[in-house]
CSV table of C-alpha atoms in Angstrom, one decimal:
chain,number,residue,atom,x,y,z
C,1,MET,CA,2.5,-1.2,5.9
C,2,SER,CA,-0.8,0.7,6.4
C,3,GLU,CA,-2.2,1.1,9.8
C,4,GLU,CA,-5.7,0.3,8.6
C,5,GLY,CA,-4.5,-3.2,7.4
C,6,GLY,CA,-2.4,-3.8,10.6
C,7,ILE,CA,-5.1,-3.0,13.2
C,8,ALA,CA,-8.4,-4.0,11.7
C,9,GLY,CA,-11.5,-3.3,13.6
C,10,GLY,CA,-10.0,-0.6,15.9
C,11,PRO,CA,-12.0,2.3,17.1
C,12,ALA,CA,-11.9,4.3,13.9
C,13,GLY,CA,-13.9,7.1,15.5
C,14,HIS,CA,-10.7,8.3,17.3
C,15,ALA,CA,-8.8,8.3,14.0
C,16,HIS,CA,-10.8,11.1,12.4
C,17,GLY,CA,-10.7,14.8,13.0
C,18,ASP,CA,-13.6,17.0,14.2
C,19,ASP,CA,-14.9,17.5,10.7
C,20,GLU,CA,-15.4,13.8,10.0
C,21,PRO,CA,-18.2,11.6,11.6
C,22,ALA,CA,-17.1,8.8,13.9
C,23,ALA,CA,-17.2,5.3,12.4
C,24,LEU,CA,-19.4,2.7,14.0
C,25,HIS,CA,-17.3,0.4,16.1
C,26,ILE,CA,-18.6,-3.0,17.3
C,27,ALA,CA,-16.3,-4.8,19.7
C,28,THR,CA,-15.6,-8.4,18.9
C,29,GLU,CA,-15.0,-11.1,21.5
C,30,GLN,CA,-11.3,-10.9,20.8
C,31,GLN,CA,-11.3,-7.1,21.5
C,32,LYS,CA,-13.3,-7.6,24.7
C,33,SER,CA,-10.6,-9.9,26.1
C,34,PRO,CA,-8.7,-8.4,29.0
C,35,HIS,CA,-5.4,-9.6,27.5
C,36,ASN,CA,-5.7,-7.2,24.6
C,37,ILE,CA,-4.5,-3.6,24.8
C,38,GLN,CA,-7.4,-1.1,24.6
C,39,GLU,CA,-7.1,0.8,21.4
C,40,ASP,CA,-8.7,3.8,23.1
C,41,GLU,CA,-5.4,4.5,24.8
C,42,TYR,CA,-3.5,4.5,21.6
C,43,PRO,CA,-5.7,6.1,18.9
C,44,LEU,CA,-4.9,5.6,15.2
C,45,SER,CA,-3.5,8.5,13.2
C,46,PRO,CA,-5.9,10.3,10.8
C,47,ARG,CA,-6.6,8.3,7.6
C,48,ARG,CA,-5.4,9.5,4.3
C,49,HIS,CA,-7.9,10.6,1.7
C,50,THR,CA,-7.5,7.8,-0.8
C,51,THR,CA,-10.1,6.1,-3.0
C,52,THR,CA,-10.0,3.0,-0.7
C,53,PRO,CA,-8.9,2.7,3.0
C,54,ASN,CA,-6.0,0.5,1.9
C,55,PRO,CA,-4.3,1.8,-1.3
C,56,PHE,CA,-3.1,-1.7,-2.0
C,57,SER,CA,-6.6,-3.3,-1.8
C,58,ARG,CA,-9.1,-3.5,-4.6
C,59,ARG,CA,-11.6,-5.4,-2.4
C,60,ASN,CA,-14.2,-2.6,-2.5
C,61,THR,CA,-14.0,-2.0,-6.2
C,62,SER,CA,-16.3,-3.1,-8.9
C,63,ILE,CA,-16.0,-3.7,-12.6
C,64,ASP,CA,-16.8,-0.4,-14.4
C,65,LEU,CA,-17.1,0.2,-18.1
C,66,ASP,CA,-13.5,1.5,-18.2
C,67,ASP,CA,-12.2,-1.8,-16.7
C,68,TYR,CA,-13.1,-3.5,-20.0
C,69,PHE,CA,-10.5,-1.4,-21.8
C,70,THR,CA,-7.8,-0.8,-19.2
C,71,GLY,CA,-6.1,-3.1,-16.8
C,72,PRO,CA,-4.5,-5.1,-15.5
C,73,ARG,CA,-7.5,-7.4,-15.1
C,74,ASP,CA,-8.5,-8.0,-11.5
C,75,ILE,CA,-8.1,-11.8,-11.2
C,76,SER,CA,-9.9,-11.9,-7.9
C,77,LYS,CA,-13.1,-11.2,-9.8
C,78,HIS,CA,-15.0,-14.3,-10.9
C,79,SER,CA,-17.2,-14.5,-14.0
C,80,LYS,CA,-19.8,-17.3,-14.4
C,81,TRP,CA,-20.1,-16.6,-18.1
C,82,PRO,CA,-18.7,-19.3,-20.5
C,83,LEU,CA,-15.1,-18.4,-21.5
C,84,PHE,CA,-16.0,-17.7,-25.2
C,85,MET,CA,-18.7,-15.2,-24.0
C,86,GLN,CA,-16.5,-13.2,-21.6
C,87,LEU,CA,-15.7,-9.7,-22.7
C,88,HIS,CA,-13.5,-8.6,-19.7
C,89,GLY,CA,-10.0,-9.7,-20.6
C,90,SER,CA,-10.9,-10.2,-24.3
C,91,ILE,CA,-9.0,-8.5,-27.1
C,92,LEU,CA,-12.3,-7.6,-28.7
C,93,PRO,CA,-12.6,-4.0,-27.4
C,94,LYS,CA,-9.4,-3.0,-29.2
C,95,MET,CA,-10.5,-4.7,-32.4
C,96,ILE,CA,-13.7,-2.8,-32.9
C,97,ILE,CA,-12.2,-0.1,-35.2
C,98,PRO,CA,-10.0,-2.6,-37.2
C,99,LEU,CA,-13.0,-4.9,-37.8
C,100,LEU,CA,-15.1,-1.9,-38.9
C,101,VAL,CA,-12.5,-0.9,-41.3
C,102,VAL,CA,-12.2,-4.4,-42.7
C,103,ALA,CA,-16.0,-4.7,-43.0
C,104,ALA,CA,-16.1,-1.4,-44.9
C,105,TRP,CA,-13.3,-2.5,-47.2
C,106,ALA,CA,-15.0,-5.9,-47.9
C,107,SER,CA,-18.3,-4.2,-48.5
C,108,LEU,CA,-16.7,-1.8,-51.0
C,109,ILE,CA,-15.0,-4.6,-53.0
C,110,THR,CA,-18.1,-6.8,-53.0
C,111,ALA,CA,-20.5,-4.0,-54.0
C,112,ILE,CA,-18.2,-2.9,-56.9
C,113,SER,CA,-17.8,-6.4,-58.2
C,114,ILE,CA,-21.6,-7.2,-58.0
C,115,LYS,CA,-23.2,-3.9,-58.8
C,116,VAL,CA,-20.9,-2.4,-61.4
C,117,PRO,CA,-21.3,-4.0,-64.8
C,118,ASN,CA,-18.3,-5.7,-66.4
C,119,VAL,CA,-16.2,-5.4,-63.2
C,120,ASN,CA,-15.1,-8.4,-61.4
C,121,LEU,CA,-12.4,-7.9,-58.7
C,122,GLY,CA,-12.3,-11.6,-57.7
C,123,ILE,CA,-9.1,-13.5,-58.1
C,124,SER,CA,-8.0,-17.1,-57.6
C,125,SER,CA,-7.8,-18.3,-54.0
C,126,ILE,CA,-4.3,-19.9,-54.7
C,127,LEU,CA,-2.8,-16.7,-53.3
C,128,LEU,CA,-4.7,-17.3,-50.0
C,129,THR,CA,-2.9,-20.6,-49.5
C,130,ILE,CA,0.6,-19.2,-50.4
C,131,THR,CA,0.4,-16.1,-48.3
C,132,GLY,CA,-1.5,-17.8,-45.4
C,133,PHE,CA,1.6,-19.9,-44.6
C,134,VAL,CA,3.8,-16.8,-44.4
C,135,VAL,CA,1.3,-15.0,-42.2
C,136,GLY,CA,0.8,-17.9,-39.9
C,137,LEU,CA,4.6,-18.2,-39.5
C,138,GLY,CA,4.9,-14.5,-38.7
C,139,LEU,CA,2.1,-14.6,-36.2
C,140,SER,CA,3.5,-17.7,-34.5
C,141,PHE,CA,6.9,-16.0,-34.1
C,142,ARG,CA,5.3,-12.8,-32.8
C,143,SER,CA,3.1,-14.7,-30.3
C,144,SER,CA,5.9,-16.9,-29.0
C,145,THR,CA,8.3,-14.1,-28.4
C,146,ALA,CA,5.6,-12.0,-26.7
C,147,TYR,CA,4.6,-14.8,-24.4
C,148,GLU,CA,8.2,-15.5,-23.6
C,149,ARG,CA,8.6,-11.9,-22.4
C,150,TYR,CA,5.4,-12.2,-20.5
C,151,ALA,CA,6.5,-15.5,-18.8
C,152,GLU,CA,9.9,-14.0,-18.0
C,153,GLY,CA,8.3,-11.0,-16.4
C,154,ARG,CA,6.1,-13.2,-14.2
C,155,LYS,CA,9.1,-15.3,-13.2
C,156,TYR,CA,11.0,-12.2,-12.0
C,157,TRP,CA,8.1,-11.0,-10.0
C,158,GLY,CA,7.7,-14.4,-8.5
C,159,GLN,CA,11.4,-14.2,-7.5
C,160,LEU,CA,10.7,-10.7,-6.0
C,161,ILE,CA,7.9,-12.1,-3.8
C,162,PHE,CA,10.1,-15.0,-2.7
C,163,THR,CA,13.0,-12.6,-1.9
C,164,CYS,CA,10.8,-10.2,0.0
C,165,GLN,CA,9.5,-13.1,2.2
C,166,GLY,CA,13.0,-14.2,2.9
C,167,LEU,CA,14.2,-10.7,3.7
C,168,GLY,CA,11.2,-10.1,6.0
C,169,ARG,CA,11.9,-13.3,7.9
C,170,VAL,CA,15.6,-12.2,8.3
C,171,PHE,CA,14.6,-8.8,9.7
C,172,TRP,CA,11.8,-10.0,12.0
C,173,LEU,CA,13.1,-13.4,13.2
C,174,HIS,CA,16.9,-13.3,12.9
C,175,ALA,CA,17.6,-9.7,13.9
C,176,VAL,CA,18.1,-9.6,17.7
C,177,GLU,CA,16.4,-6.8,19.7
C,178,ARG,CA,19.0,-5.5,22.1
C,179,GLU,CA,18.4,-5.0,25.8
C,180,GLY,CA,17.7,-1.4,26.6
C,181,SER,CA,16.6,-0.5,23.1
C,182,LYS,CA,14.0,-3.2,22.2
C,183,LYS,CA,11.3,-0.7,21.3
C,184,GLU,CA,13.7,1.2,19.0
C,185,ASP,CA,14.9,-2.0,17.4
C,186,LEU,CA,11.3,-3.1,16.9
C,187,LEU,CA,10.4,0.1,15.1
C,188,ALA,CA,13.5,-0.2,13.0
C,189,LYS,CA,12.5,-3.7,11.9
C,190,LEU,CA,9.1,-2.4,10.9
C,191,THR,CA,10.7,0.5,9.0
C,192,ALA,CA,13.0,-1.9,7.1
C,193,MET,CA,10.1,-4.2,6.2
C,194,ASN,CA,8.1,-1.1,4.9
C,195,LEU,CA,11.1,-0.4,2.7
C,196,VAL,CA,10.9,-3.9,1.3
C,197,VAL,CA,7.3,-3.1,0.3
C,198,ALA,CA,8.4,0.3,-1.0
C,199,PHE,CA,11.0,-1.4,-3.2
C,200,ALA,CA,8.3,-3.6,-4.9
C,201,VAL,CA,5.9,-0.7,-5.3
C,202,SER,CA,8.6,1.7,-6.7
C,203,LEU,CA,9.7,-1.1,-9.1
C,204,LYS,CA,6.1,-1.4,-10.3
C,205,HIS,CA,5.9,2.4,-11.0
C,206,LYS,CA,9.3,2.4,-12.6
C,207,LEU,CA,8.4,-0.3,-15.0
C,208,ARG,CA,5.3,1.7,-16.0
C,209,PHE,CA,7.4,4.9,-16.6
C,210,GLU,CA,6.0,6.7,-13.5
C,211,PRO,CA,9.1,8.3,-12.0
C,212,TYR,CA,7.6,10.4,-9.2
C,213,THR,CA,6.5,9.6,-5.6
C,214,TYR,CA,3.0,11.2,-5.4
C,215,TYR,CA,1.2,7.9,-6.1
C,216,ASP,CA,-1.2,6.8,-3.4
C,217,ASP,CA,0.5,3.5,-2.7
C,218,LEU,CA,4.0,4.9,-2.6
C,219,VAL,CA,4.0,8.4,-1.1
C,220,GLU,CA,3.7,7.3,2.5
C,221,LEU,CA,6.3,4.6,2.2
C,222,VAL,CA,9.2,6.8,1.0
C,223,ASP,CA,8.3,10.2,2.4
C,224,HIS,CA,10.9,9.7,5.2
C,225,ILE,CA,13.9,9.0,3.0
C,226,ASP,CA,15.8,11.3,0.8
C,227,THR,CA,15.7,10.3,-2.9
C,228,PHE,CA,16.0,12.0,-6.2
C,229,ALA,CA,12.4,11.1,-7.1
C,230,LYS,CA,11.1,12.8,-3.9
C,231,SER,CA,13.0,15.9,-4.7
C,232,ALA,CA,11.8,16.0,-8.3
C,233,THR,CA,8.2,15.5,-7.0
C,234,GLN,CA,8.5,18.5,-4.6
C,235,GLU,CA,10.2,20.7,-7.1
C,236,ASN,CA,8.2,20.2,-10.3
C,237,ALA,CA,6.2,17.0,-10.6
C,238,LEU,CA,4.4,16.6,-13.9
C,239,ARG,CA,1.0,14.8,-13.8
C,240,PRO,CA,-0.4,13.2,-16.9
C,241,LYS,CA,-3.5,14.9,-18.4
C,242,ALA,CA,-5.8,12.8,-20.6
C,243,GLY,CA,-8.9,14.3,-22.3
C,244,MET,CA,-12.0,12.3,-23.1
C,245,PHE,CA,-11.3,11.8,-26.8
C,246,LYS,CA,-7.7,10.8,-26.1
C,247,ALA,CA,-8.8,8.3,-23.4
C,248,VAL,CA,-11.4,6.8,-25.7
C,249,GLY,CA,-8.8,6.5,-28.5
C,250,GLU,CA,-6.4,4.8,-26.3
C,251,ASN,CA,-9.0,2.3,-25.0
C,252,LEU,CA,-10.0,1.5,-28.6
C,253,GLY,CA,-6.3,0.9,-29.6
C,254,VAL,CA,-6.0,3.9,-31.9
C,255,SER,CA,-2.3,4.4,-32.4
C,256,PHE,CA,-2.6,8.2,-33.1
C,257,ALA,CA,-4.2,8.7,-29.7
C,258,ALA,CA,-1.6,6.7,-27.7
C,259,SER,CA,0.8,8.8,-25.7
C,260,ASN,CA,4.5,8.3,-25.4
C,261,PRO,CA,4.9,6.2,-22.2
C,262,ARG,CA,8.2,7.9,-21.4
C,263,LYS,CA,6.7,11.4,-21.7
C,264,LEU,CA,6.9,12.2,-18.0
C,265,MET,CA,10.6,11.1,-17.9
C,266,LYS,CA,11.4,13.2,-21.0
C,267,LYS,CA,9.8,16.3,-19.7
C,268,ALA,CA,11.4,16.1,-16.2
C,269,GLN,CA,13.3,19.3,-15.3
C,270,SER,CA,15.4,17.7,-12.5
C,271,PRO,CA,17.2,14.3,-11.9
C,272,LEU,CA,14.7,11.5,-11.3
C,273,GLY,CA,17.3,9.0,-10.1
C,274,ASN,CA,16.5,5.3,-9.7
C,275,LEU,CA,14.1,5.0,-6.8
C,276,PRO,CA,14.2,1.2,-6.4
C,277,LEU,CA,18.0,1.3,-6.4
C,278,GLU,CA,18.0,4.1,-3.8
C,279,ILE,CA,15.7,2.1,-1.5
C,280,LEU,CA,18.0,-0.8,-1.9
C,281,CYS,CA,20.9,1.4,-0.7
C,282,TYR,CA,18.9,2.2,2.5
C,283,LEU,CA,18.2,-1.5,3.0
C,284,THR,CA,21.8,-2.3,2.6
C,285,ALA,CA,22.8,0.3,5.2
C,286,TYR,CA,20.3,-1.2,7.6
C,287,VAL,CA,21.7,-4.7,7.1
C,288,ASP,CA,25.2,-3.4,7.6
C,289,GLU,CA,24.2,-1.8,10.9
C,290,LEU,CA,22.6,-5.1,12.0
C,291,ALA,CA,25.8,-6.9,11.3
C,292,LEU,CA,28.1,-4.3,13.0
C,293,ASN,CA,25.8,-4.1,16.1
C,294,GLY,CA,25.8,-7.9,16.5
C,295,GLN,CA,22.1,-8.2,15.9
C,296,LEU,CA,22.7,-11.0,13.3
C,297,PRO,CA,24.9,-13.2,15.5
C,298,VAL,CA,25.0,-16.2,13.1
C,299,GLY,CA,27.1,-15.8,10.0
C,300,MET,CA,24.6,-17.6,7.8
C,301,GLN,CA,22.0,-15.0,8.8
C,302,GLN,CA,24.2,-12.2,7.5
C,303,THR,CA,24.8,-14.2,4.3
C,304,ALA,CA,21.1,-14.7,3.9
C,305,ALA,CA,20.4,-11.0,4.3
C,306,TYR,CA,23.0,-9.9,1.8
C,307,ASN,CA,22.0,-12.7,-0.7
C,308,ASN,CA,18.4,-11.4,-0.6
C,309,LEU,CA,19.6,-7.9,-1.2
C,310,GLN,CA,21.5,-9.1,-4.2
C,311,ALA,CA,18.5,-11.0,-5.4
C,312,LEU,CA,16.4,-7.7,-5.3
C,313,ASN,CA,19.1,-6.0,-7.4
C,314,ASP,CA,18.9,-9.0,-9.8
C,315,VAL,CA,15.1,-8.6,-10.1
C,316,LEU,CA,15.5,-4.8,-10.8
C,317,VAL,CA,18.1,-5.3,-13.6
C,318,ASN,CA,16.3,-8.2,-15.3
C,319,THR,CA,12.8,-6.6,-15.3
C,320,GLU,CA,14.3,-3.5,-16.9
C,321,ARG,CA,16.0,-5.8,-19.4
C,322,VAL,CA,12.6,-7.3,-20.3
C,323,LEU,CA,11.0,-3.9,-20.5
C,324,ASN,CA,13.7,-2.3,-22.7
C,325,THR,CA,14.4,-5.2,-25.1
C,326,PRO,CA,11.2,-5.5,-27.2
C,327,LEU,CA,10.9,-7.4,-30.5
C,328,PRO,CA,13.3,-5.7,-33.0
C,329,ILE,CA,11.4,-3.0,-34.9
C,330,ALA,CA,12.1,-4.5,-38.3
C,331,TYR,CA,10.4,-7.8,-37.3
C,332,ALA,CA,7.5,-5.9,-35.8
C,333,ILE,CA,6.9,-3.7,-38.8
C,334,ALA,CA,7.3,-6.6,-41.3
C,335,ILE,CA,4.8,-8.8,-39.4
C,336,SER,CA,2.3,-6.0,-39.1
C,337,GLN,CA,2.5,-5.2,-42.8
C,338,ILE,CA,2.2,-8.8,-43.9
C,339,THR,CA,-0.8,-9.4,-41.6
C,340,TRP,CA,-2.7,-6.3,-42.9
C,341,ILE,CA,-1.9,-7.1,-46.5
C,342,TYR,CA,-3.3,-10.6,-46.1
C,343,VAL,CA,-6.4,-9.2,-44.5
C,344,PHE,CA,-7.0,-6.6,-47.2
C,345,LEU,CA,-6.5,-9.3,-49.9
C,346,LEU,CA,-9.2,-11.6,-48.4
C,347,PRO,CA,-12.2,-10.1,-50.1
C,348,PHE,CA,-10.7,-10.5,-53.6
C,349,GLN,CA,-10.0,-14.2,-53.0
C,350,LEU,CA,-13.4,-15.0,-51.4
C,351,LEU,CA,-15.5,-13.1,-53.8
C,352,LEU,CA,-15.8,-15.6,-56.6
C,353,GLU,CA,-17.0,-18.4,-54.3
C,354,LEU,CA,-19.1,-16.5,-51.7
C,355,GLY,CA,-20.6,-13.5,-53.3
C,356,TRP,CA,-22.3,-11.3,-50.7
C,357,ILE,CA,-21.2,-13.7,-48.0
C,358,THR,CA,-17.7,-12.4,-48.6
C,359,ILE,CA,-18.4,-9.5,-46.2
C,360,PRO,CA,-19.1,-11.5,-43.0
C,361,ALA,CA,-16.6,-14.2,-44.0
C,362,THR,CA,-13.9,-11.5,-44.3
C,363,VAL,CA,-14.8,-10.0,-40.9
C,364,ALA,CA,-14.8,-13.5,-39.3
C,365,ALA,CA,-11.4,-14.4,-40.8
C,366,SER,CA,-10.0,-11.0,-39.9
C,367,TYR,CA,-11.1,-11.5,-36.3
C,368,ILE,CA,-9.1,-14.7,-36.0
C,369,ILE,CA,-6.0,-13.4,-37.7
C,370,LEU,CA,-6.0,-9.9,-36.1
C,371,GLY,CA,-6.9,-11.3,-32.7
C,372,ILE,CA,-3.7,-13.3,-32.5
C,373,PHE,CA,-1.8,-10.3,-33.8
C,374,PHE,CA,-3.2,-7.9,-31.2
C,375,ILE,CA,-2.7,-10.3,-28.3
C,376,GLY,CA,1.0,-10.6,-29.2
C,377,HIS,CA,1.2,-6.8,-29.3
C,378,GLU,CA,-0.6,-6.4,-25.9
C,379,ILE,CA,1.4,-8.9,-23.8
C,380,GLU,CA,4.8,-7.9,-25.4
C,381,ASN,CA,5.2,-5.5,-22.5
C,382,PRO,CA,3.9,-7.4,-19.4
C,383,PHE,CA,4.3,-4.5,-17.0
C,384,GLY,CA,1.9,-2.0,-18.5
C,385,ASN,CA,-1.8,-1.2,-17.9
C,386,ASP,CA,-3.3,-3.3,-20.6
C,387,VAL,CA,-6.1,-5.7,-19.6
C,388,ASN,CA,-3.9,-8.8,-20.0
C,389,ASP,CA,-0.7,-7.4,-18.4
C,390,LEU,CA,0.7,-8.8,-15.2
C,391,PRO,CA,-1.4,-7.7,-12.1
C,392,LEU,CA,1.5,-5.9,-10.5
C,393,ASP,CA,-0.9,-4.2,-8.0
C,394,LEU,CA,-1.9,-7.7,-6.8
C,395,PHE,CA,1.7,-8.8,-6.4
C,396,CYS,CA,2.5,-5.7,-4.3
C,397,GLN,CA,-0.6,-6.3,-2.2
C,398,GLN,CA,0.6,-9.9,-1.6
C,399,ILE,CA,4.0,-8.6,-0.4
C,400,VAL,CA,2.2,-6.2,2.0
C,401,GLU,CA,0.1,-9.0,3.4
C,402,ASP,CA,3.2,-11.2,3.7
C,403,MET,CA,5.1,-8.6,5.7
C,404,GLU,CA,2.0,-8.1,7.9
C,405,THR,CA,1.7,-11.8,8.5
C,406,ILE,CA,5.4,-12.2,9.4
C,407,ALA,CA,5.3,-9.2,11.9
C,408,ALA,CA,1.9,-10.2,13.4
C,409,ARG,CA,3.5,-12.3,16.1
C,410,PRO,CA,6.9,-12.2,18.0
C,411,LYS,CA,9.5,-14.8,17.3
C,412,PRO,CA,8.0,-18.1,18.5
C,413,ARG,CA,9.9,-20.0,21.1
C,414,VAL,CA,10.4,-23.7,20.4
C,415,SER,CA,9.1,-24.7,23.8
C,416,GLU,CA,5.8,-23.0,23.1
C,417,TRP,CA,4.8,-25.2,20.2
C,418,VAL,CA,6.8,-28.4,20.8
C,419,ASP,CA,5.8,-28.9,24.5
C,420,ASN,CA,2.1,-28.6,23.7
C,421,PRO,CA,-0.5,-31.1,24.6
C,422,ARG,CA,-2.1,-30.6,21.1
C,423,ASN,CA,1.2,-31.6,19.4
C,424,LYS,CA,0.6,-35.1,18.1
C,425,VAL,CA,4.2,-36.0,17.3
C,426,LEU,CA,3.4,-39.4,15.7
C,427,TYR,CA,0.2,-38.4,13.9
C,428,PRO,CA,-1.5,-40.2,12.2
C,429,HIS,CA,0.1,-43.3,13.6
C,430,SER,CA,-0.8,-42.2,17.2
C,431,GLU,CA,-3.4,-39.7,18.5
C,432,SER,CA,-1.3,-39.2,21.7
C,433,GLY,CA,0.0,-35.8,22.5
C,434,TYR,CA,3.5,-34.6,23.4
C,435,SER,CA,2.9,-34.9,27.1
C,436,VAL,CA,2.0,-38.6,26.8
C,437,TRP,CA,5.0,-39.5,24.7
C,438,ALA,CA,7.3,-37.4,27.0
C,439,GLN,CA,6.4,-39.7,29.9
C,440,ARG,CA,7.5,-42.9,28.0
C,441,PRO,CA,11.0,-44.2,27.7
C,442,GLU,CA,13.1,-43.4,24.6
C,443,SER,CA,13.2,-47.0,23.6
C,444,VAL,CA,9.4,-47.1,23.3
C,445,ILE,CA,9.4,-43.9,21.1
C,446,ARG,CA,12.1,-45.4,18.8
C,447,ASN,CA,10.2,-48.7,18.6
C,448,ALA,CA,7.1,-46.8,17.6
C,449,LEU,CA,9.0,-45.0,14.9
C,450,ARG,CA,10.4,-48.3,13.6
C,451,ASN,CA,7.0,-49.9,13.4
C,452,ARG,CA,5.3,-46.8,11.9
C,453,PRO,CA,6.1,-47.6,8.2
C,454,HIS,CA,4.2,-50.9,8.7
C,455,ALA,CA,1.1,-49.3,10.0
C,456,GLY,CA,-0.5,-49.1,6.5
C,457,PHE,CA,-0.2,-52.8,5.8
C,458,ASP,CA,-2.9,-55.3,7.0
C,459,LYS,CA,-0.9,-58.1,8.6
C,460,THR,CA,-3.9,-60.4,8.9
C,461,GLU,CA,-4.7,-60.2,5.2
C,462,HIS,CA,-1.0,-60.9,4.3
C,463,SER,CA,-0.8,-63.9,6.7
C,464,GLU,CA,-4.0,-65.4,5.2
C,465,LYS,CA,-2.6,-65.1,1.7
C,466,GLY,CA,0.6,-66.7,2.8
C,467,GLU,CA,-1.2,-69.7,4.3
C,468,GLN,CA,-3.2,-70.1,1.1
C,469,ASN,CA,0.0,-70.0,-1.0
C,470,ALA,CA,1.5,-72.6,1.2
């Protein structure tokens, strides 16, 4: 967990070196409280030079032109445009070149048929009906299988967030801090919770075929543990290089410009290992030590810890299964060929009825057909960097915030929140607080509980109706 996110509003001027200007610090009422520790006594460490203070946060970012072509889409951004007019998240940017090709083809066929004497390339539209059923069936199959993979990927990342929350609660609430080493146990808890975050972040990079550890959101989380990925990064880390023309081609969906996503892994000169699995080994060793030291005194607490570790391993295996089991290539090739053949045959079948209107009609029909085709192709791998892929950065940020929320306060004592005058134990039946009910006999409390289900019924109205019926 980043120090900037954990201690917001601290005296950042002490966190910078002599070369950097001190940040303006305005003390809040909470910071002026004598019960709070003065941060001047414990200055923050120097901040890392990253694009944003918190590498997990996109709060200070804005939508640039490149964001319309690359993703995943930041779902925290809100657009007031009508849905059919929104460009960000649309498949239209990747359809620019295909639609231009279709428009040129339709223009060529139409011009030859109308301008060249004795040449008529128009054919009966019966073929449109026959082939349209096959194309619709193929696109339906492609879309359903692609969305099934997308939904399955989201399910496993939801399971990951659920498991991280459970493991964080086990570490922070169930693990006992031993007398004489409470500070060391506290720091060990925070280290283990950071490794939970590191597991999620490393899984994100692994699913995107990014095998090293030099990424801004990962390097500080795993720098203190020995892994194959860290060794490979120190020895000979390969960094992707993308030129302007290659980047433009990838944004426009040109297949010849697309790089092999596994290029970094294929060119590695040392073992890359499996970083999420290695982090899981460190977490397992920590849970073993907690169990052996008696820091998890209840058996069910140990069971919960080991079950959550197994659930993390289950997420790792199943997300890799979704990633490495795409639609069989024979189906993908056949559906692609059938779709493009149908699109290129459209001008011939529309020419006799529409004339010059064949050109815009072909482009409009192609936008509908190719739009469904390209959407299925984009969401087939839900873990990538396309606009409509799963927002894995947002999921990792949520896990960071969950860990910070769990660790924000010590384990609450039951007496602190039960024996509280603001605790209205019978609300909304009674506005009385805990202290009022604690002074009453037990029989009165149980009588109130017995009568509470009847509080929503108007006895006077029921009695009047009974008299009228009588």
